[in-house]
PDB file of C-alpha atoms and ligand atoms in Angstrom:
ATOM      1  CA  MET A   1     -95.861 -20.400   7.815  1.00 78.00           C
ATOM      2  CA  LYS A   2     -95.473 -21.926  11.299  1.00 79.00           C
ATOM      3  CA  LYS A   3     -98.251 -20.573  13.517  1.00 89.00           C
ATOM      4  CA  TYR A   4     -97.686 -20.190  17.255  1.00 95.00           C
ATOM      5  CA  PRO A   5    -100.920 -20.550  19.280  1.00 98.00           C
ATOM      6  CA  LEU A   6    -100.467 -17.925  22.010  1.00 98.00           C
ATOM      7  CA  ILE A   7    -101.985 -16.952  25.351  1.00 99.00           C
ATOM      8  CA  ILE A   8    -100.892 -13.556  26.687  1.00 99.00           C
ATOM      9  CA  ASP A   9    -101.067 -13.173  30.485  1.00 99.00           C
ATOM     10  CA  CYS A  10    -100.424  -9.555  31.353  1.00 98.00           C
ATOM     11  CA  ASP A  11    -100.896  -6.547  33.631  1.00 98.00           C
ATOM     12  CA  PRO A  12    -101.434  -3.677  31.116  1.00 98.00           C
ATOM     13  CA  GLY A  13     -99.452  -1.544  31.708  1.00 94.00           C
ATOM     14  CA  ILE A  14     -97.932   0.428  28.869  1.00 96.00           C
ATOM     15  CA  ASP A  15     -95.287  -2.090  27.847  1.00 96.00           C
ATOM     16  CA  ASP A  16     -97.849  -4.893  28.078  1.00 98.00           C
ATOM     17  CA  VAL A  17     -99.879  -2.933  25.513  1.00 97.00           C
ATOM     18  CA  LEU A  18     -96.821  -2.881  23.241  1.00 97.00           C
ATOM     19  CA  ALA A  19     -96.448  -6.644  23.730  1.00 98.00           C
ATOM     20  CA  VAL A  20    -100.014  -7.193  22.504  1.00 98.00           C
ATOM     21  CA  LEU A  21     -99.357  -4.878  19.541  1.00 97.00           C
ATOM     22  CA  VAL A  22     -96.212  -6.801  18.585  1.00 98.00           C
ATOM     23  CA  ALA A  23     -98.013 -10.155  18.839  1.00 98.00           C
ATOM     24  CA  HIS A  24    -100.882  -8.788  16.737  1.00 98.00           C
ATOM     25  CA  SER A  25     -98.465  -7.495  14.088  1.00 97.00           C
ATOM     26  CA  LYS A  26     -96.952 -10.944  13.541  1.00 97.00           C
ATOM     27  CA  PRO A  27     -99.004 -13.341  11.367  1.00 96.00           C
ATOM     28  CA  GLU A  28     -97.115 -16.268  12.899  1.00 96.00           C
ATOM     29  CA  PHE A  29     -99.060 -15.739  16.151  1.00 98.00           C
ATOM     30  CA  ASP A  30    -102.571 -17.064  16.663  1.00 98.00           C
ATOM     31  CA  ILE A  31    -103.638 -15.140  19.785  1.00 98.00           C
ATOM     32  CA  LYS A  32    -106.120 -17.376  21.620  1.00 98.00           C
ATOM     33  CA  ALA A  33    -106.612 -15.246  24.759  1.00 98.00           C
ATOM     34  CA  ILE A  34    -105.463 -12.176  26.620  1.00 98.00           C
ATOM     35  CA  CYS A  35    -105.705 -12.666  30.389  1.00 98.00           C
ATOM     36  CA  SER A  36    -105.336  -9.960  33.016  1.00 98.00           C
ATOM     37  CA  VAL A  37    -103.549 -10.125  36.342  1.00 98.00           C
ATOM     38  CA  SER A  38    -103.067  -7.408  38.961  1.00 97.00           C
ATOM     39  CA  GLY A  39     -99.640  -5.803  38.923  1.00 97.00           C
ATOM     40  CA  ASN A  40     -98.882  -2.421  37.406  1.00 96.00           C
ATOM     41  CA  VAL A  41    -102.375  -1.373  38.469  1.00 97.00           C
ATOM     42  CA  GLY A  42    -105.297  -3.197  40.075  1.00 96.00           C
ATOM     43  CA  ILE A  43    -107.152  -6.056  38.401  1.00 97.00           C
ATOM     44  CA  ASP A  44    -110.156  -3.984  37.291  1.00 98.00           C
ATOM     45  CA  LEU A  45    -107.877  -1.557  35.432  1.00 97.00           C
ATOM     46  CA  THR A  46    -105.608  -4.211  33.904  1.00 98.00           C
ATOM     47  CA  THR A  47    -108.737  -6.058  32.753  1.00 98.00           C
ATOM     48  CA  HIS A  48    -110.235  -2.851  31.326  1.00 98.00           C
ATOM     49  CA  ASN A  49    -106.969  -2.092  29.497  1.00 97.00           C
ATOM     50  CA  ALA A  50    -106.767  -5.623  28.075  1.00 98.00           C
ATOM     51  CA  ARG A  51    -110.373  -5.302  26.809  1.00 98.00           C
ATOM     52  CA  LEU A  52    -109.589  -1.847  25.366  1.00 97.00           C
ATOM     53  CA  MET A  53    -106.494  -3.028  23.482  1.00 96.00           C
ATOM     54  CA  ALA A  54    -108.314  -6.047  22.072  1.00 97.00           C
ATOM     55  CA  GLY A  55    -111.255  -3.833  21.072  1.00 96.00           C
ATOM     56  CA  LEU A  56    -109.094  -1.190  19.381  1.00 95.00           C
ATOM     57  CA  LEU A  57    -107.259  -3.911  17.463  1.00 95.00           C
ATOM     58  CA  GLY A  58    -110.442  -5.847  16.677  1.00 95.00           C
ATOM     59  CA  LEU A  59    -108.838  -8.995  18.066  1.00 96.00           C
ATOM     60  CA  ASP A  60    -110.922 -12.168  17.751  1.00 94.00           C
ATOM     61  CA  CYS A  61    -109.713 -13.703  20.999  1.00 97.00           C
ATOM     62  CA  ILE A  62    -110.989 -14.369  24.505  1.00 98.00           C
ATOM     63  CA  ILE A  63    -110.401 -11.747  27.201  1.00 98.00           C
ATOM     64  CA  ALA A  64    -110.454 -13.148  30.733  1.00 98.00           C
ATOM     65  CA  LYS A  65    -109.965 -11.672  34.184  1.00 98.00           C
ATOM     66  CA  GLY A  66    -107.351 -13.183  36.462  1.00 98.00           C
ATOM     67  CA  ALA A  67    -106.087 -12.893  39.996  1.00 98.00           C
ATOM     68  CA  GLU A  68    -106.904  -9.714  41.847  1.00 96.00           C
ATOM     69  CA  LYS A  69    -103.861 -10.017  44.118  1.00 97.00           C
ATOM     70  CA  PRO A  70    -100.630 -11.968  44.541  1.00 98.00           C
ATOM     71  CA  LEU A  71    -100.674 -15.373  46.267  1.00 98.00           C
ATOM     72  CA  ILE A  72     -99.194 -14.043  49.509  1.00 96.00           C
ATOM     73  CA  LYS A  73     -97.552 -10.600  49.240  1.00 93.00           C
ATOM     74  CA  ASN A  74     -99.370  -7.248  48.929  1.00 86.00           C
ATOM     75  CA  VAL A  75     -99.878  -5.450  45.592  1.00 78.00           C
ATOM     76  CA  LEU A  76     -97.614  -2.412  45.101  1.00 82.00           C
ATOM     77  CA  PRO A  77     -98.924  -0.730  41.916  1.00 84.00           C
ATOM     78  CA  ALA A  78     -96.518   0.973  39.525  1.00 87.00           C
ATOM     79  CA  THR A  79     -98.766   3.927  38.738  1.00 89.00           C
ATOM     80  CA  GLU A  80     -95.799   6.298  38.711  1.00 87.00           C
ATOM     81  CA  VAL A  81     -94.584   4.471  35.591  1.00 90.00           C
ATOM     82  CA  HIS A  82     -97.857   3.474  33.905  1.00 92.00           C
ATOM     83  CA  GLY A  83    -100.251   6.206  35.055  1.00 91.00           C
ATOM     84  CA  LEU A  84    -103.151   5.897  37.492  1.00 92.00           C
ATOM     85  CA  ASP A  85    -105.181   4.048  34.821  1.00 94.00           C
ATOM     86  CA  GLY A  86    -102.249   1.846  33.698  1.00 93.00           C
ATOM     87  CA  PHE A  87    -102.619   3.324  30.212  1.00 93.00           C
ATOM     88  CA  GLY A  88    -100.546   6.467  30.581  1.00 92.00           C
ATOM     89  CA  GLY A  89    -103.666   8.393  31.610  1.00 93.00           C
ATOM     90  CA  TYR A  90    -105.336   7.970  28.206  1.00 92.00           C
ATOM     91  CA  SER A  91    -107.747   5.050  28.684  1.00 91.00           C
ATOM     92  CA  SER A  92    -110.648   7.451  29.334  1.00 91.00           C
ATOM     93  CA  THR A  93    -110.203   8.974  25.861  1.00 90.00           C
ATOM     94  CA  PHE A  94    -111.958   5.842  24.556  1.00 90.00           C
ATOM     95  CA  SER A  95    -115.625   5.063  25.213  1.00 88.00           C
ATOM     96  CA  ASP A  96    -116.604   1.735  26.707  1.00 88.00           C
ATOM     97  CA  ASP A  97    -118.184   0.607  23.451  1.00 91.00           C
ATOM     98  CA  LYS A  98    -114.611   0.024  22.227  1.00 90.00           C
ATOM     99  CA  LEU A  99    -114.102  -2.661  24.871  1.00 96.00           C
ATOM    100  CA  SER A 100    -113.944  -6.321  23.865  1.00 97.00           C
ATOM    101  CA  LYS A 101    -116.369  -8.664  25.636  1.00 98.00           C
ATOM    102  CA  LEU A 102    -115.105 -10.185  28.881  1.00 98.00           C
ATOM    103  CA  SER A 103    -115.356 -13.965  29.278  1.00 98.00           C
ATOM    104  CA  ASP A 104    -117.607 -15.326  32.021  1.00 98.00           C
ATOM    105  CA  LEU A 105    -114.804 -17.743  32.831  1.00 98.00           C
ATOM    106  CA  SER A 106    -111.758 -16.781  34.907  1.00 98.00           C
ATOM    107  CA  ALA A 107    -108.324 -16.469  33.309  1.00 98.00           C
ATOM    108  CA  ILE A 108    -107.293 -19.796  34.846  1.00 98.00           C
ATOM    109  CA  GLU A 109    -110.401 -21.573  33.498  1.00 98.00           C
ATOM    110  CA  VAL A 110    -109.916 -20.012  30.042  1.00 98.00           C
ATOM    111  CA  GLN A 111    -106.236 -20.954  29.954  1.00 98.00           C
ATOM    112  CA  ARG A 112    -107.009 -24.543  30.998  1.00 98.00           C
ATOM    113  CA  LYS A 113    -109.784 -24.829  28.372  1.00 98.00           C
ATOM    114  CA  ILE A 114    -107.583 -23.507  25.537  1.00 98.00           C
ATOM    115  CA  LEU A 115    -104.661 -25.743  26.513  1.00 98.00           C
ATOM    116  CA  MET A 116    -106.707 -28.921  26.914  1.00 98.00           C
ATOM    117  CA  GLU A 117    -108.678 -28.387  23.693  1.00 98.00           C
ATOM    118  CA  SER A 118    -105.669 -27.452  21.550  1.00 98.00           C
ATOM    119  CA  ASN A 119    -104.387 -30.095  19.141  1.00 96.00           C
ATOM    120  CA  GLU A 120    -100.874 -28.634  19.433  1.00 97.00           C
ATOM    121  CA  PRO A 121     -98.787 -27.191  22.289  1.00 98.00           C
ATOM    122  CA  VAL A 122     -99.601 -23.568  23.143  1.00 98.00           C
ATOM    123  CA  TYR A 123     -97.167 -20.782  24.037  1.00 98.00           C
ATOM    124  CA  ILE A 124     -97.854 -18.577  27.032  1.00 99.00           C
ATOM    125  CA  ALA A 125     -96.310 -15.090  27.141  1.00 99.00           C
ATOM    126  CA  ALA A 126     -96.348 -13.890  30.756  1.00 99.00           C
ATOM    127  CA  THR A 127     -95.641 -10.183  31.118  1.00 98.00           C
ATOM    128  CA  GLY A 128     -97.014  -9.504  34.587  1.00 98.00           C
ATOM    129  CA  PRO A 129     -96.740 -11.141  37.995  1.00 98.00           C
ATOM    130  CA  LEU A 130     -97.006 -14.931  37.581  1.00 98.00           C
ATOM    131  CA  THR A 131    -100.024 -15.349  39.877  1.00 98.00           C
ATOM    132  CA  ASN A 132    -102.397 -16.730  37.200  1.00 98.00           C
ATOM    133  CA  ILE A 133     -99.775 -19.111  35.817  1.00 99.00           C
ATOM    134  CA  ALA A 134     -98.893 -20.462  39.265  1.00 99.00           C
ATOM    135  CA  LEU A 135    -102.575 -21.053  40.030  1.00 98.00           C
ATOM    136  CA  LEU A 136    -103.105 -22.724  36.630  1.00 98.00           C
ATOM    137  CA  LEU A 137    -100.159 -25.111  37.111  1.00 98.00           C
ATOM    138  CA  SER A 138    -101.128 -25.848  40.738  1.00 98.00           C
ATOM    139  CA  VAL A 139    -104.851 -26.469  40.205  1.00 98.00           C
ATOM    140  CA  HIS A 140    -104.570 -28.058  36.743  1.00 98.00           C
ATOM    141  CA  PRO A 141    -101.159 -29.826  36.470  1.00 98.00           C
ATOM    142  CA  GLU A 142    -102.600 -31.798  33.540  1.00 98.00           C
ATOM    143  CA  VAL A 143    -102.006 -28.734  31.335  1.00 98.00           C
ATOM    144  CA  LYS A 144     -98.210 -28.879  31.707  1.00 98.00           C
ATOM    145  CA  SER A 145     -97.739 -31.236  28.742  1.00 98.00           C
ATOM    146  CA  LYS A 146     -99.913 -28.948  26.613  1.00 98.00           C
ATOM    147  CA  ILE A 147     -97.639 -25.894  27.071  1.00 98.00           C
ATOM    148  CA  ALA A 148     -94.974 -25.367  24.389  1.00 98.00           C
ATOM    149  CA  ALA A 149     -93.133 -22.902  26.636  1.00 98.00           C
ATOM    150  CA  ILE A 150     -93.829 -20.020  28.987  1.00 99.00           C
ATOM    151  CA  SER A 151     -91.969 -16.932  27.748  1.00 99.00           C
ATOM    152  CA  ILE A 152     -91.634 -14.644  30.771  1.00 99.00           C
ATOM    153  CA  MET A 153     -90.745 -11.007  31.090  1.00 98.00           C
ATOM    154  CA  GLY A 154     -89.400 -10.965  34.620  1.00 98.00           C
ATOM    155  CA  GLY A 155     -86.404 -11.236  36.885  1.00 98.00           C
ATOM    156  CA  GLY A 156     -82.869 -10.496  35.871  1.00 98.00           C
ATOM    157  CA  ILE A 157     -79.250 -11.361  36.646  1.00 97.00           C
ATOM    158  CA  ASN A 158     -77.901  -9.350  39.597  1.00 96.00           C
ATOM    159  CA  ILE A 159     -80.248  -6.482  38.731  1.00 97.00           C
ATOM    160  CA  GLY A 160     -83.588  -5.116  39.958  1.00 97.00           C
ATOM    161  CA  ASN A 161     -86.075  -2.295  39.656  1.00 95.00           C
ATOM    162  CA  ALA A 162     -88.412  -3.000  42.587  1.00 95.00           C
ATOM    163  CA  THR A 163     -85.315  -3.398  44.784  1.00 96.00           C
ATOM    164  CA  PRO A 164     -81.657  -3.390  43.730  1.00 97.00           C
ATOM    165  CA  PHE A 165     -81.913  -7.198  43.427  1.00 97.00           C
ATOM    166  CA  SER A 166     -85.509  -7.854  42.377  1.00 97.00           C
ATOM    167  CA  GLU A 167     -87.612  -7.118  39.317  1.00 98.00           C
ATOM    168  CA  PHE A 168     -91.198  -5.876  39.732  1.00 97.00           C
ATOM    169  CA  ASN A 169     -93.125  -8.907  38.394  1.00 98.00           C
ATOM    170  CA  TYR A 170     -91.229 -11.386  40.586  1.00 98.00           C
ATOM    171  CA  PHE A 171     -91.106  -8.963  43.542  1.00 98.00           C
ATOM    172  CA  THR A 172     -94.895  -8.569  43.411  1.00 98.00           C
ATOM    173  CA  ASP A 173     -95.545 -12.323  43.558  1.00 98.00           C
ATOM    174  CA  PRO A 174     -92.370 -14.253  44.458  1.00 98.00           C
ATOM    175  CA  GLU A 175     -94.294 -17.349  45.574  1.00 98.00           C
ATOM    176  CA  ALA A 176     -95.942 -17.533  42.145  1.00 98.00           C
ATOM    177  CA  ALA A 177     -92.574 -17.170  40.434  1.00 98.00           C
ATOM    178  CA  TYR A 178     -91.168 -19.924  42.691  1.00 98.00           C
ATOM    179  CA  ILE A 179     -94.025 -22.279  41.729  1.00 98.00           C
ATOM    180  CA  VAL A 180     -93.506 -21.606  38.009  1.00 99.00           C
ATOM    181  CA  PHE A 181     -89.718 -22.068  38.138  1.00 98.00           C
ATOM    182  CA  ASN A 182     -90.144 -25.373  39.986  1.00 98.00           C
ATOM    183  CA  SER A 183     -92.983 -26.652  37.761  1.00 98.00           C
ATOM    184  CA  GLY A 184     -90.883 -28.484  35.179  1.00 98.00           C
ATOM    185  CA  VAL A 185     -92.564 -26.571  32.340  1.00 98.00           C
ATOM    186  CA  LYS A 186     -90.257 -25.234  29.572  1.00 98.00           C
ATOM    187  CA  LEU A 187     -89.429 -21.619  30.486  1.00 98.00           C
ATOM    188  CA  MET A 188     -87.848 -18.681  28.708  1.00 98.00           C
ATOM    189  CA  MET A 189     -86.873 -15.618  30.745  1.00 98.00           C
ATOM    190  CA  CYS A 190     -86.318 -12.101  29.445  1.00 98.00           C
ATOM    191  CA  GLY A 191     -85.045 -10.300  32.536  1.00 98.00           C
ATOM    192  CA  LEU A 192     -84.054  -6.704  33.069  1.00 98.00           C
ATOM    193  CA  ASN A 193     -80.498  -7.368  31.876  1.00 97.00           C
ATOM    194  CA  VAL A 194     -82.067  -7.746  28.408  1.00 98.00           C
ATOM    195  CA  THR A 195     -85.194  -5.610  28.579  1.00 98.00           C
ATOM    196  CA  LEU A 196     -83.473  -2.457  29.819  1.00 97.00           C
ATOM    197  CA  LYS A 197     -81.651  -2.533  26.469  1.00 96.00           C
ATOM    198  CA  ALA A 198     -85.021  -2.699  24.661  1.00 97.00           C
ATOM    199  CA  THR A 199     -85.424   1.036  24.224  1.00 95.00           C
ATOM    200  CA  LEU A 200     -86.748   3.420  21.612  1.00 93.00           C
ATOM    201  CA  THR A 201     -85.148   6.642  20.398  1.00 91.00           C
ATOM    202  CA  ASP A 202     -86.778   9.838  19.187  1.00 89.00           C
ATOM    203  CA  MET A 203     -86.252   8.498  15.661  1.00 92.00           C
ATOM    204  CA  GLU A 204     -88.741   5.690  16.268  1.00 92.00           C
ATOM    205  CA  LEU A 205     -91.195   7.993  18.051  1.00 91.00           C
ATOM    206  CA  ASN A 206     -91.001  10.488  15.141  1.00 92.00           C
ATOM    207  CA  LYS A 207     -91.639   7.648  12.653  1.00 93.00           C
ATOM    208  CA  MET A 208     -94.676   6.596  14.717  1.00 93.00           C
ATOM    209  CA  ARG A 209     -96.025  10.138  14.679  1.00 93.00           C
ATOM    210  CA  GLU A 210     -96.151  10.008  10.881  1.00 95.00           C
ATOM    211  CA  PHE A 211     -98.433   6.952  10.769  1.00 94.00           C
ATOM    212  CA  HIS A 212    -101.555   8.880  11.858  1.00 92.00           C
ATOM    213  CA  ASN A 213    -103.775   5.966  12.837  1.00 92.00           C
ATOM    214  CA  THR A 214    -105.689   5.451  16.104  1.00 90.00           C
ATOM    215  CA  ILE A 215    -103.187   2.912  17.383  1.00 92.00           C
ATOM    216  CA  SER A 216    -100.074   4.910  16.476  1.00 94.00           C
ATOM    217  CA  ASP A 217    -101.541   8.130  17.868  1.00 93.00           C
ATOM    218  CA  ILE A 218    -102.373   6.564  21.246  1.00 91.00           C
ATOM    219  CA  THR A 219     -99.112   4.583  21.352  1.00 93.00           C
ATOM    220  CA  VAL A 220     -97.009   7.724  20.858  1.00 92.00           C
ATOM    221  CA  LYS A 221     -98.949   9.461  23.634  1.00 90.00           C
ATOM    222  CA  ILE A 222     -98.604   6.650  26.166  1.00 90.00           C
ATOM    223  CA  LEU A 223     -94.962   5.982  25.239  1.00 90.00           C
ATOM    224  CA  SER A 224     -94.049   9.630  25.653  1.00 85.00           C
ATOM    225  CA  SER A 225     -95.219   9.558  29.274  1.00 81.00           C
ATOM    226  CA  TYR A 226     -93.718   6.087  29.901  1.00 85.00           C
ATOM    227  CA  ALA A 227     -90.255   6.750  28.512  1.00 72.00           C
ATOM    228  CA  ALA A 228     -89.848   9.592  30.982  1.00 74.00           C
ATOM    229  CA  ASN A 229     -89.953   7.067  33.836  1.00 69.00           C
ATOM    230  CA  ASP A 230     -88.810   3.654  32.689  1.00 65.00           C
ATOM    231  CA  ALA A 231     -86.957   3.543  29.389  1.00 86.00           C
ATOM    232  CA  GLY A 232     -86.961  -0.246  28.970  1.00 95.00           C
ATOM    233  CA  ILE A 233     -89.882  -1.424  26.803  1.00 97.00           C
ATOM    234  CA  HIS A 234     -89.808  -4.702  28.697  1.00 98.00           C
ATOM    235  CA  ASP A 235     -92.792  -6.828  27.718  1.00 98.00           C
ATOM    236  CA  PRO A 236     -92.533  -7.104  23.919  1.00 98.00           C
ATOM    237  CA  CYS A 237     -89.281  -9.021  24.541  1.00 98.00           C
ATOM    238  CA  ALA A 238     -91.301 -11.966  25.852  1.00 98.00           C
ATOM    239  CA  ILE A 239     -93.242 -12.057  22.564  1.00 98.00           C
ATOM    240  CA  LEU A 240     -90.195 -11.646  20.318  1.00 98.00           C
ATOM    241  CA  ALA A 241     -88.313 -14.339  22.274  1.00 98.00           C
ATOM    242  CA  ILE A 242     -90.845 -16.800  20.818  1.00 98.00           C
ATOM    243  CA  SER A 243     -91.037 -15.581  17.217  1.00 97.00           C
ATOM    244  CA  ASP A 244     -87.621 -13.956  16.714  1.00 97.00           C
ATOM    245  CA  THR A 245     -85.214 -15.943  18.844  1.00 97.00           C
ATOM    246  CA  ASP A 246     -82.298 -14.954  16.607  1.00 97.00           C
ATOM    247  CA  MET A 247     -82.792 -11.373  17.840  1.00 98.00           C
ATOM    248  CA  PHE A 248     -81.385 -12.502  21.186  1.00 98.00           C
ATOM    249  CA  GLU A 249     -78.481 -14.258  22.858  1.00 98.00           C
ATOM    250  CA  TYR A 250     -79.412 -16.844  25.473  1.00 98.00           C
ATOM    251  CA  LYS A 251     -78.137 -19.725  27.616  1.00 98.00           C
ATOM    252  CA  ASP A 252     -79.964 -22.569  29.365  1.00 98.00           C
ATOM    253  CA  GLN A 253     -79.425 -22.041  33.085  1.00 98.00           C
ATOM    254  CA  TYR A 254     -80.703 -23.171  36.476  1.00 98.00           C
ATOM    255  CA  VAL A 255     -82.764 -20.380  38.073  1.00 98.00           C
ATOM    256  CA  GLN A 256     -84.184 -20.235  41.569  1.00 98.00           C
ATOM    257  CA  ILE A 257     -86.467 -17.596  43.129  1.00 98.00           C
ATOM    258  CA  ASP A 258     -86.088 -16.030  46.584  1.00 98.00           C
ATOM    259  CA  THR A 259     -89.492 -15.788  48.317  1.00 98.00           C
ATOM    260  CA  ARG A 260     -88.250 -14.164  51.533  1.00 97.00           C
ATOM    261  CA  ALA A 261     -89.746 -10.722  52.212  1.00 94.00           C
ATOM    262  CA  GLY A 262     -87.319  -7.839  51.978  1.00 93.00           C
ATOM    263  CA  ILE A 263     -84.610  -6.601  49.653  1.00 95.00           C
ATOM    264  CA  THR A 264     -84.169  -9.958  47.908  1.00 97.00           C
ATOM    265  CA  GLN A 265     -87.926 -10.645  47.651  1.00 97.00           C
ATOM    266  CA  GLY A 266     -88.499 -12.171  44.212  1.00 98.00           C
ATOM    267  CA  MET A 267     -84.817 -12.152  43.309  1.00 98.00           C
ATOM    268  CA  SER A 268     -84.053 -14.560  40.451  1.00 98.00           C
ATOM    269  CA  TYR A 269     -80.793 -16.364  41.245  1.00 97.00           C
ATOM    270  CA  VAL A 270     -79.250 -17.523  37.943  1.00 97.00           C
ATOM    271  CA  ASP A 271     -76.651 -20.187  38.699  1.00 97.00           C
ATOM    272  CA  GLU A 272     -74.147 -19.072  36.049  1.00 95.00           C
ATOM    273  CA  ILE A 273     -71.153 -20.835  37.639  1.00 93.00           C
ATOM    274  CA  HIS A 274     -73.143 -24.056  38.271  1.00 91.00           C
ATOM    275  CA  ASN A 275     -72.674 -23.824  42.040  1.00 91.00           C
ATOM    276  CA  LEU A 276     -75.804 -25.865  42.647  1.00 93.00           C
ATOM    277  CA  ASP A 277     -75.035 -28.593  40.108  1.00 88.00           C
ATOM    278  CA  LYS A 278     -78.673 -28.590  38.960  1.00 96.00           C
ATOM    279  CA  LYS A 279     -80.055 -29.215  35.466  1.00 97.00           C
ATOM    280  CA  PRO A 280     -81.104 -26.018  33.656  1.00 98.00           C
ATOM    281  CA  ASN A 281     -84.799 -25.146  34.152  1.00 98.00           C
ATOM    282  CA  CYS A 282     -84.918 -22.010  32.022  1.00 98.00           C
ATOM    283  CA  ARG A 283     -83.653 -20.480  28.784  1.00 98.00           C
ATOM    284  CA  VAL A 284     -82.215 -17.208  30.112  1.00 98.00           C
ATOM    285  CA  PHE A 285     -81.940 -14.398  27.582  1.00 98.00           C
ATOM    286  CA  TYR A 286     -78.798 -12.303  27.849  1.00 98.00           C
ATOM    287  CA  ASP A 287     -78.764  -9.793  25.016  1.00 98.00           C
ATOM    288  CA  ILE A 288     -80.970  -8.298  22.308  1.00 98.00           C
ATOM    289  CA  ASP A 289     -80.313  -6.733  18.919  1.00 98.00           C
ATOM    290  CA  ARG A 290     -81.599  -3.220  19.589  1.00 97.00           C
ATOM    291  CA  GLU A 291     -82.129  -2.258  15.958  1.00 97.00           C
ATOM    292  CA  SER A 292     -84.197  -5.381  15.268  1.00 98.00           C
ATOM    293  CA  PHE A 293     -86.226  -4.652  18.407  1.00 98.00           C
ATOM    294  CA  ARG A 294     -86.863  -1.073  17.331  1.00 96.00           C
ATOM    295  CA  LYS A 295     -87.938  -2.179  13.843  1.00 97.00           C
ATOM    296  CA  ALA A 296     -90.386  -4.668  15.385  1.00 97.00           C
ATOM    297  CA  ILE A 297     -91.988  -1.991  17.567  1.00 96.00           C
ATOM    298  CA  VAL A 298     -92.343   0.518  14.722  1.00 96.00           C
ATOM    299  CA  LYS A 299     -93.802  -2.191  12.465  1.00 96.00           C
ATOM    300  CA  ALA A 300     -96.287  -3.173  15.169  1.00 95.00           C
ATOM    301  CA  ILE A 301     -97.974   0.208  15.206  1.00 94.00           C
ATOM    302  CA  ASN A 302     -97.919   0.904  11.472  1.00 91.00           C
ATOM    303  CA  ILE A 303    -101.335  -0.677  11.146  1.00 84.00           C
TER     304      ILE A 303
HETATM  305  O1  RIB B   1     -90.251  -4.882  35.667  1.00 94.99           O
HETATM  306  C1  RIB B   1     -90.942  -4.603  34.482  1.00 94.99           C
HETATM  307  C2  RIB B   1     -92.200  -5.409  34.394  1.00 94.99           C
HETATM  308  O2  RIB B   1     -93.083  -5.054  35.467  1.00 94.99           O
HETATM  309  C3  RIB B   1     -93.006  -5.131  33.116  1.00 94.99           C
HETATM  310  O3  RIB B   1     -93.724  -6.283  32.784  1.00 94.99           O
HETATM  311  C4  RIB B   1     -93.946  -4.041  33.540  1.00 94.99           C
HETATM  312  O4  RIB B   1     -95.122  -3.992  32.722  1.00 94.99           O
HETATM  313  C5  RIB B   1     -94.293  -4.481  34.936  1.00 94.99           C
HETATM  314  O5  RIB B   1     -95.299  -5.477  34.853  1.00 94.99           O
HETATM  315 CA1   CA B   2     -96.137  -6.084  32.515  1.00 94.99          CA
END
């Protein structure tokens, strides 16, 4: 079986947790590291939640702490969607002895080390603001040739959730998104036009309730609070875009990011009518097979 070496850079965050679960459920992924970035909640909480998920799953991978704030803009947490702890309010139900060890190295140092030491290109799934990735590519451009692709949950086509035009991850750190989209690295983008279709129904939640394991029990609890606010289960799409590309429809497009503060802050402009006559810099995902998505989520928690 083809194995995909994978770094997950995330801001857990309930849907980030689902992304880690989906990656863990797929034997084709070799998870090398889970790196935190501030976004849904502050860096200490996203780091804690990354350590907790890795500990509960018994993952043998590095956990590393990343950027505590965006490159330029201010952090605007999404606690109304993910809970004050970023884990739907349930992280305190687990004692700290469940937490995976935290690396002494920063997320950027860990990512550089993994990429430079790998004997094959490594995938990066980025499901939070792109601050860590932008810093990695800026400080260590030598890693670019070592990256198979960066599969991003972020942006969208004429759609937004932070503003009517801008998605949360790009809105939070538009300068980072601009750096990544102008880096020349192979990119894949699952924006809101796809991820808002990535939903679960009561049928899936009822199936999950029947599994009766630690992971399924906590997942049902955190999903029940999450679905009330933000039905799209966004982040697992960035994982599945790597392993299950046939679950999606996509086109290679030229994408540019608006870094101006205000209503278009972080807007991803997808040049669908080739106005700018530029070569494509991103594989933009347009549609997802909902049933296949739902099956993948249910499978991921039937541990
Ligand atoms: O806009 C949705 C994205 O922002 C998801 O990655 C969610 O976890 C938040 O980070
Ligand atoms: Ca996220």
